[in-house]
Amino acid sequence: MIERDAQGKQWTAETAAVTGLHIRRLRTERGLSLSELARRAGIGKATLSGLETGSRNPTAETLYAIAGQLAVPLAALLSAPDAAPTVEGEAVSATLLEVFRDGAVSTELYRLTIRPGAVQVSPAHAPGVVEYLTVFSGTARVGPVAAPRLVAAGEHACWVSDGPHGYAAVGGVPVEASLLIRHPLTD
Amino acid sequence: MIERDAQGKQWTAETAAVTGLHIRRLRTERGLSLSELARRAGIGKATLSGLETGSRNPTAETLYAIAGQLAVPLAALLSAPDAAPTVEGEAVSATLLEVFRDGAVSTELYRLTIRPGAVQVSPAHAPGVVEYLTVFSGTARVGPVAAPRLVAAGEHACWVSDGPHGYAAVGGVPVEASLLIRHPLTD
DNA sequence: GGATATCGTTCCGTCTATGGAACGATGGGG
DNA sequence: CCCCATCGTTCCATAGACGGAACGATATCC
């Protein structure tokens, strides 16, 4: 299946600087002064200034206050858009966008790009795991290796991934798609 | 109809507790002990313990280290992604998670909750707009008002939304789902 | 039983993120 | 010209987040 990046992300000087730039950009886009945003968010000017210049390691409380006033999700402040864990395979690049948890089911949402010229085969998952693929552009051949399906732009497919299954782009064009993987929580 | 959360989100005792539960859940799902995760993430056991029990206000550095080791986006640790723009309807709450743009198509991804006891009907969209709904939990009756479909947990449905279409929860339980809306860009 | 290991929590000294105040710079208005 | 408001940065005492060590609890082996 999709192997996860076991390498941990880290908070570095660079991360801090990028985060600061994001905040400053969002603030100026809204025509807010540093003092004004600090006042509205209920934080000190010193804190916000230090944050924007990348010389601080903010707490969750501070980040929440700022994101709330800027009316953006926290993720918009923190990471570069693609700092999420990315999985690279022979033919597939996947970015984990969200993890939903509802009752006894965990659902992971990936942004998927399938490169042409190769086929990626993933081994079986745990029983009960289902995958849903929606193609934005290009044409993909996906599903169980025993019974693959052609999915064109705007179409979608789903399959039970309790056996080996593959991903391939058809026609020499990369495929852009979203992939939902639904895991029953077997605890 | 479109309400935006202009009120700032705040870091409260409850936020901290929910965040802690998310972390603990992700950790135990992976079969990791608290000590082991702390060691791998390079943080103190005291820090992780306090975080999971909701008695701390972690720094970005700590959150990054944990999210990295759990291989999830930071948003999966922090409480529900409801700091994002949210659309509230009579029966439906939708959160815009992502917008993809690929060639001549724009695709919006929503996180959807349908409350029981009401039916929400949306007017026709532009021609060529298609919606894809994947249900995580509960059972939904969705699709064109002329031909609605029943979708149970783990199933999905798609329909062309060039006519009025509705969303309803069946069986008195809220429905949790993801919704992809695919717009051809006709400009 | 005793010895050992690891679990998650609590204690505590250190370090640092915090907000208020003071700072120099800038820009109108009278 | 002076006066005053507001800009973003820097200084600083304090609150609190940090990791190491010690803790009691539980399991496993001899």
Coordinates of C-alpha atoms (C1' of nucleotides) in Angstrom, one line a residue:
Chain A
M1 CA 0.0 0.0 0.0
I2 CA 1.1 3.4 0.7
E3 CA 4.2 3.5 2.9
R4 CA 4.4 6.3 5.2
D5 CA 7.3 8.7 5.7
A6 CA 8.7 7.6 9.0
Q7 CA 11.1 10.6 9.0
G8 CA 9.8 13.2 11.4
K9 CA 9.3 16.8 10.5
Q10 CA 11.1 19.2 12.7
W11 CA 10.7 22.7 13.8
T12 CA 13.8 24.5 12.5
A13 CA 14.8 28.1 12.1
E14 CA 13.6 27.8 8.5
T15 CA 10.2 26.5 9.6
A16 CA 9.9 29.4 11.9
A17 CA 10.9 31.9 9.3
V18 CA 8.4 30.4 6.8
T19 CA 5.6 30.4 9.3
G20 CA 6.4 34.0 10.1
L21 CA 6.2 35.0 6.5
H22 CA 2.9 33.3 6.1
I23 CA 1.5 35.2 9.0
R24 CA 2.8 38.5 7.8
R25 CA 1.5 37.9 4.4
L26 CA -2.0 37.0 5.6
R27 CA -2.0 40.0 7.9
T28 CA -1.0 42.6 5.3
E29 CA -3.4 41.1 2.8
R30 CA -6.1 42.0 5.3
G31 CA -4.7 45.5 5.7
L32 CA -4.0 45.0 9.4
S33 CA -1.1 46.5 11.3
L34 CA 0.9 44.3 13.6
S35 CA -0.3 46.2 16.6
E36 CA -3.9 45.9 15.5
L37 CA -3.8 42.2 14.9
A38 CA -2.0 41.7 18.2
R39 CA -4.7 43.7 20.0
R40 CA -7.6 41.8 18.3
A41 CA -6.0 38.4 18.9
G42 CA -5.3 39.3 22.5
I43 CA -1.6 38.7 22.4
G44 CA 1.4 40.9 23.0
K45 CA 2.9 42.9 20.1
A46 CA 6.3 41.5 21.1
T47 CA 5.0 38.0 20.6
L48 CA 3.6 38.7 17.2
S49 CA 6.6 40.6 16.1
G50 CA 8.9 37.8 17.2
L51 CA 6.8 35.3 15.5
E52 CA 6.7 37.1 12.2
T53 CA 10.5 37.5 12.2
G54 CA 10.9 33.8 12.9
S55 CA 12.6 34.3 16.2
R56 CA 10.1 32.4 18.3
N57 CA 8.6 29.0 18.9
P58 CA 5.0 29.8 19.5
T59 CA 2.6 27.9 21.7
A60 CA -0.6 26.4 20.5
E61 CA -2.5 29.0 22.4
T62 CA -0.8 31.8 20.5
L63 CA -1.3 30.1 17.1
Y64 CA -4.9 29.5 17.7
A65 CA -5.5 33.2 18.6
I66 CA -3.8 34.4 15.5
A67 CA -5.4 31.8 13.1
G68 CA -8.7 32.7 14.6
Q69 CA -8.4 36.4 13.9
L70 CA -7.1 35.8 10.4
A71 CA -10.0 33.4 9.8
V72 CA -7.8 30.7 8.3
P73 CA -7.2 27.1 9.3
L74 CA -4.1 26.6 11.5
A75 CA -2.5 24.6 8.7
A76 CA -2.4 27.8 6.6
L77 CA 0.0 29.4 9.1
L78 CA 2.2 26.5 9.9
S79 CA 3.5 24.5 7.0
A80 CA 4.3 25.2 3.5
P81 CA 1.3 23.8 1.5
D82 CA 3.2 20.7 0.8
A83 CA 5.0 20.1 4.1
A84 CA 2.5 17.4 4.8
P85 CA 3.9 13.8 4.8
T86 CA 4.5 12.8 1.2
V87 CA 4.8 9.3 0.0
E88 CA 6.8 8.7 -3.2
G89 CA 6.5 5.5 -5.1
E90 CA 7.7 4.3 -8.5
A91 CA 4.7 5.8 -10.3
V92 CA 2.7 7.5 -7.6
S93 CA 3.2 10.6 -5.4
A94 CA 0.7 10.9 -2.6
T95 CA 0.2 13.7 0.0
L96 CA -1.8 12.9 3.1
L97 CA -4.2 15.9 3.4
E98 CA -6.5 14.8 6.2
V99 CA -7.4 12.1 8.5
F100 CA -11.0 11.7 9.5
R101 CA -12.2 9.6 12.4
D102 CA -15.9 8.7 12.7
G103 CA -16.9 6.0 15.1
A104 CA -15.2 2.8 14.2
V105 CA -13.8 4.0 10.9
S106 CA -10.7 6.0 10.1
T107 CA -10.6 7.6 6.6
E108 CA -7.5 9.1 5.1
L109 CA -7.6 11.5 2.2
Y110 CA -4.7 11.7 -0.2
R111 CA -3.9 13.9 -3.1
L112 CA -2.5 11.7 -5.8
T113 CA -0.4 12.1 -8.9
I114 CA 0.3 9.1 -11.1
R115 CA 3.2 9.5 -13.5
P116 CA 3.0 7.8 -16.9
G117 CA 5.4 5.1 -17.9
A118 CA 5.3 2.9 -14.9
V119 CA 2.8 0.8 -12.9
Q120 CA 2.8 0.9 -9.1
V121 CA 1.5 -2.2 -7.4
S122 CA 0.6 -2.2 -3.7
P123 CA 0.2 -5.3 -1.6
A124 CA -3.1 -6.2 0.1
H125 CA -4.2 -4.1 3.0
A126 CA -6.0 -5.4 6.1
P127 CA -9.4 -6.9 5.4
G128 CA -12.2 -4.4 5.1
V129 CA -10.1 -1.5 3.7
V130 CA -11.7 0.2 0.8
E131 CA -10.2 2.8 -1.6
Y132 CA -12.1 5.5 -3.5
L133 CA -10.3 7.2 -6.4
T134 CA -11.7 10.3 -8.1
V135 CA -9.7 11.5 -11.2
F136 CA -9.4 15.2 -11.8
S137 CA -7.4 15.0 -15.0
G138 CA -5.8 12.3 -17.2
T139 CA -6.9 8.6 -17.4
A140 CA -5.9 6.0 -14.8
R141 CA -5.9 2.2 -14.7
V142 CA -6.5 1.3 -11.1
G143 CA -7.9 -1.3 -8.9
P144 CA -7.2 -5.0 -8.1
V145 CA -4.5 -6.4 -10.4
A146 CA -6.9 -9.2 -11.2
A147 CA -9.6 -6.7 -12.4
P148 CA -8.3 -3.2 -13.1
R149 CA -10.6 -0.5 -14.3
L150 CA -10.1 2.5 -16.6
V151 CA -11.1 5.8 -14.9
A152 CA -11.1 8.9 -17.0
A153 CA -11.1 12.6 -15.9
G154 CA -14.2 13.3 -13.9
E155 CA -14.9 9.6 -13.1
H156 CA -14.2 7.6 -10.1
A157 CA -13.7 4.0 -8.9
C158 CA -13.7 2.1 -5.7
W159 CA -12.4 -1.3 -4.8
V160 CA -11.8 -3.4 -1.8
S161 CA -8.0 -3.5 -1.3
D162 CA -7.7 -6.9 0.4
G163 CA -5.7 -8.1 -2.5
P164 CA -2.8 -6.6 -4.5
H165 CA -3.8 -3.6 -6.4
G166 CA -2.2 -1.2 -8.9
Y167 CA -2.1 2.4 -10.1
A168 CA -1.1 3.4 -13.6
A169 CA -1.5 6.4 -15.9
V170 CA -2.8 5.7 -19.4
G171 CA -2.0 7.8 -22.5
G172 CA 1.3 9.4 -21.5
V173 CA -0.3 12.1 -19.4
P174 CA 0.1 12.3 -15.6
V175 CA -3.1 11.6 -13.6
E176 CA -4.2 14.0 -10.9
A177 CA -6.7 12.5 -8.5
S178 CA -7.9 12.2 -4.9
L179 CA -7.8 9.0 -3.0
L180 CA -9.8 8.1 0.1
I181 CA -8.7 5.1 2.0
R182 CA -11.2 3.8 4.5
H183 CA -9.9 1.6 7.4
P184 CA -12.2 -0.1 9.9
L185 CA -10.6 0.3 13.3
T186 CA -10.2 -3.2 14.5
D187 CA -9.6 -2.6 18.2
Chain B
M1 CA -26.6 31.3 4.5
I2 CA -22.8 31.3 4.4
E3 CA -21.7 32.0 7.9
R4 CA -18.0 32.6 8.5
D5 CA -16.4 32.2 11.9
A6 CA -15.4 35.7 12.5
Q7 CA -15.0 35.0 16.2
G8 CA -11.5 33.9 16.9
K9 CA -10.9 30.3 17.9
Q10 CA -9.3 30.0 21.2
W11 CA -7.1 27.5 23.0
T12 CA -9.2 26.4 26.0
A13 CA -9.0 23.5 28.4
E14 CA -11.4 21.7 26.1
T15 CA -9.3 22.2 23.1
A16 CA -6.3 21.0 25.0
A17 CA -8.2 17.9 26.1
V18 CA -9.4 17.1 22.6
T19 CA -6.0 17.5 21.2
G20 CA -4.6 15.2 23.8
L21 CA -7.2 12.5 23.0
H22 CA -6.3 12.7 19.3
I23 CA -2.6 12.2 20.1
R24 CA -3.3 9.3 22.4
R25 CA -5.5 7.7 19.9
L26 CA -3.0 8.0 17.1
R27 CA -0.3 6.7 19.3
T28 CA -2.2 3.6 20.6
E29 CA -3.4 2.9 17.0
R30 CA 0.2 2.5 16.1
G31 CA 1.0 0.3 19.1
L32 CA 3.4 2.8 20.6
S33 CA 3.9 3.3 24.3
L34 CA 4.0 6.8 25.6
S35 CA 7.7 6.4 26.5
E36 CA 8.5 5.0 23.1
L37 CA 6.9 7.8 21.2
A38 CA 8.5 10.4 23.4
R39 CA 11.9 8.8 22.8
R40 CA 11.4 8.7 19.1
A41 CA 10.1 12.2 18.9
G42 CA 12.9 13.4 21.0
I43 CA 10.7 15.0 23.7
G44 CA 10.3 14.4 27.4
K45 CA 7.9 11.8 28.7
A46 CA 6.6 14.5 31.0
T47 CA 5.8 16.7 28.1
L48 CA 3.9 14.0 26.2
S49 CA 2.0 12.8 29.2
G50 CA 0.9 16.3 30.1
L51 CA -0.1 16.9 26.5
E52 CA -2.2 13.8 26.3
T53 CA -3.9 14.6 29.5
G54 CA -4.6 18.1 28.3
S55 CA -2.7 19.9 31.0
R56 CA -0.3 21.7 28.7
N57 CA -0.2 24.3 26.0
P58 CA 2.4 22.8 23.6
T59 CA 4.8 24.8 21.5
A60 CA 5.0 24.4 17.7
E61 CA 8.3 22.6 18.1
T62 CA 6.7 19.9 20.2
L63 CA 3.7 19.5 18.0
Y64 CA 5.9 19.2 14.9
A65 CA 8.0 16.5 16.5
I66 CA 5.0 14.5 17.5
A67 CA 3.1 14.9 14.2
G68 CA 6.3 13.9 12.4
Q69 CA 6.7 10.7 14.3
L70 CA 3.0 9.8 13.9
A71 CA 3.2 10.6 10.2
V72 CA 0.1 12.7 10.2
P73 CA -0.5 16.3 9.2
L74 CA -0.5 18.7 12.1
A75 CA -4.1 19.4 11.5
A76 CA -4.9 15.8 12.5
L77 CA -3.6 16.5 16.0
L78 CA -5.3 19.8 16.7
S79 CA -9.0 19.6 17.2
A80 CA -11.4 19.3 14.4
P81 CA -10.6 21.3 11.3
D82 CA -13.3 23.8 12.0
A83 CA -11.2 26.9 12.0
A84 CA -11.7 26.7 8.2
P85 CA -14.4 28.5 6.4
T86 CA -17.6 26.7 7.1
V87 CA -20.9 26.8 5.3
E88 CA -24.0 26.2 7.4
G89 CA -27.3 25.1 6.0
E90 CA -30.5 23.8 7.5
A91 CA -29.4 20.3 7.6
V92 CA -25.8 20.4 6.3
S93 CA -22.5 21.7 7.7
A94 CA -19.7 21.8 5.2
T95 CA -16.1 22.7 5.6
L96 CA -14.0 23.5 2.6
L97 CA -10.8 21.5 3.0
E98 CA -9.1 21.9 -0.3
V99 CA -9.4 23.3 -3.8
F100 CA -7.6 21.6 -6.6
R101 CA -7.2 23.1 -10.0
D102 CA -6.1 20.8 -12.8
G103 CA -6.3 22.0 -16.3
A104 CA -9.9 23.0 -17.2
V105 CA -11.4 21.6 -14.0
S106 CA -11.6 22.9 -10.5
T107 CA -12.4 20.4 -7.7
E108 CA -13.5 21.4 -4.3
L109 CA -13.3 19.0 -1.4
Y110 CA -15.7 19.4 1.5
R111 CA -16.0 17.7 4.8
L112 CA -19.8 17.2 5.3
T113 CA -22.1 16.6 8.3
I114 CA -25.8 16.1 7.6
R115 CA -28.0 16.4 10.6
P116 CA -31.1 14.2 10.9
G117 CA -34.6 15.6 10.9
A118 CA -34.4 18.0 8.0
V119 CA -33.8 17.9 4.3
Q120 CA -31.5 20.4 2.5
V121 CA -32.2 21.1 -1.1
S122 CA -29.7 22.9 -3.2
P123 CA -30.6 24.6 -6.5
A124 CA -29.1 23.5 -9.8
H125 CA -25.4 24.3 -10.4
A126 CA -23.9 25.3 -13.7
P127 CA -24.1 22.5 -16.3
G128 CA -21.4 19.9 -16.1
V129 CA -20.9 20.1 -12.3
V130 CA -20.7 16.7 -10.7
E131 CA -20.7 15.8 -7.0
Y132 CA -19.2 12.7 -5.4
L133 CA -20.2 11.8 -1.9
T134 CA -18.5 9.2 0.3
V135 CA -20.2 8.4 3.5
F136 CA -18.0 7.6 6.6
S137 CA -20.8 7.0 9.0
G138 CA -24.6 7.0 9.1
T139 CA -26.9 6.6 6.1
A140 CA -27.7 9.4 3.7
R141 CA -30.4 10.0 1.1
V142 CA -28.8 12.2 -1.5
G143 CA -28.8 13.2 -5.2
P144 CA -31.3 14.8 -7.6
V145 CA -34.7 15.4 -5.9
A146 CA -36.2 13.4 -8.8
A147 CA -34.0 10.4 -8.2
P148 CA -32.4 10.3 -4.7
R149 CA -30.3 7.4 -3.6
L150 CA -29.6 5.8 -0.3
V151 CA -25.9 5.7 0.7
A152 CA -24.8 3.8 3.7
A153 CA -21.5 4.0 5.7
G154 CA -18.6 3.1 3.4
E155 CA -20.6 3.6 0.2
H156 CA -20.5 6.4 -2.2
A157 CA -22.7 8.1 -4.8
C158 CA -22.2 10.6 -7.6
W159 CA -24.7 12.6 -9.6
V160 CA -24.8 15.5 -12.1
S161 CA -26.0 18.5 -10.2
D162 CA -27.5 20.4 -13.1
G163 CA -30.9 20.1 -11.3
P164 CA -32.1 20.6 -7.8
H165 CA -30.6 18.1 -5.4
G166 CA -30.9 17.3 -1.8
Y167 CA -29.1 16.0 1.2
A168 CA -30.8 14.2 4.2
A169 CA -29.7 11.9 7.0
V170 CA -31.7 8.7 7.4
G171 CA -32.4 6.9 10.6
G172 CA -31.9 9.6 13.2
V173 CA -28.1 9.6 13.1
P174 CA -26.0 12.4 11.7
V175 CA -24.1 11.5 8.5
E176 CA -20.4 12.2 8.2
A177 CA -19.1 12.3 4.7
S178 CA -16.8 13.8 2.2
L179 CA -18.0 15.7 -0.8
L180 CA -16.1 16.4 -4.0
I181 CA -17.6 19.0 -6.3
R182 CA -16.1 19.1 -9.7
H183 CA -16.6 22.3 -11.8
P184 CA -15.6 22.6 -15.4
L185 CA -14.0 26.0 -15.8
T186 CA -16.1 27.5 -18.6
D187 CA -14.2 30.8 -18.9
Chain C
dG1 C1' 8.8 -15.0 46.4
dG2 C1' 12.4 -11.7 44.4
dA3 C1' 14.5 -9.5 40.4
dT4 C1' 14.0 -6.9 36.4
dA5 C1' 11.7 -4.4 32.8
dT6 C1' 8.5 -1.1 31.2
dC7 C1' 4.4 1.3 31.7
dG8 C1' 2.3 6.3 32.6
dT9 C1' 2.4 10.0 36.1
dT10 C1' 4.5 13.4 39.1
dC11 C1' 8.2 16.3 40.9
dC12 C1' 11.4 19.9 40.1
dG13 C1' 15.2 22.9 38.3
dT14 C1' 16.1 25.2 33.9
dC15 C1' 15.1 27.6 30.1
dT16 C1' 12.2 30.3 27.2
dA17 C1' 7.7 32.2 25.4
dT18 C1' 4.9 35.7 27.1
dG19 C1' 2.8 40.6 27.4
dG20 C1' 3.6 45.3 29.2
dA21 C1' 6.5 49.2 28.7
dA22 C1' 9.9 51.9 26.6
dC23 C1' 12.0 52.8 22.3
dG24 C1' 13.1 55.4 17.7
dA25 C1' 10.8 56.1 13.3
dT26 C1' 7.2 57.9 10.5
dG27 C1' 3.2 60.7 9.1
dG28 C1' -0.4 64.0 9.3
dG29 C1' -2.8 68.3 11.5
dG30 C1' -2.9 72.6 13.5
Chain D
dC1 C1' 7.5 74.2 13.6
dC2 C1' 5.6 71.2 17.4
dC3 C1' 2.3 67.7 18.9
dC4 C1' 0.5 63.5 18.9
dA5 C1' -0.9 59.0 17.1
dT6 C1' 0.6 54.8 15.4
dC7 C1' 3.9 52.1 13.3
dG8 C1' 7.3 47.7 14.3
dT9 C1' 11.2 46.5 17.4
dT10 C1' 13.7 45.7 21.7
dC11 C1' 14.0 45.2 26.8
dC12 C1' 12.7 42.8 30.8
dA13 C1' 10.3 40.3 34.8
dT14 C1' 7.3 36.6 35.2
dA15 C1' 4.6 32.6 34.1
dG16 C1' 4.8 28.3 32.3
dA17 C1' 6.7 24.6 28.9
dC18 C1' 10.5 21.9 28.8
dG19 C1' 13.3 17.3 29.9
dG20 C1' 15.6 14.4 33.5
dA21 C1' 14.8 11.7 37.4
dA22 C1' 12.1 9.5 40.8
dC23 C1' 7.8 7.3 41.6
dG24 C1' 4.1 3.5 42.1
dA25 C1' 1.9 0.1 39.3
dT26 C1' 1.9 -3.9 36.3
dA27 C1' 3.8 -7.7 33.7
dT28 C1' 7.2 -11.6 32.9
dC29 C1' 10.8 -14.5 34.0
dC30 C1' 13.6 -17.4 37.2

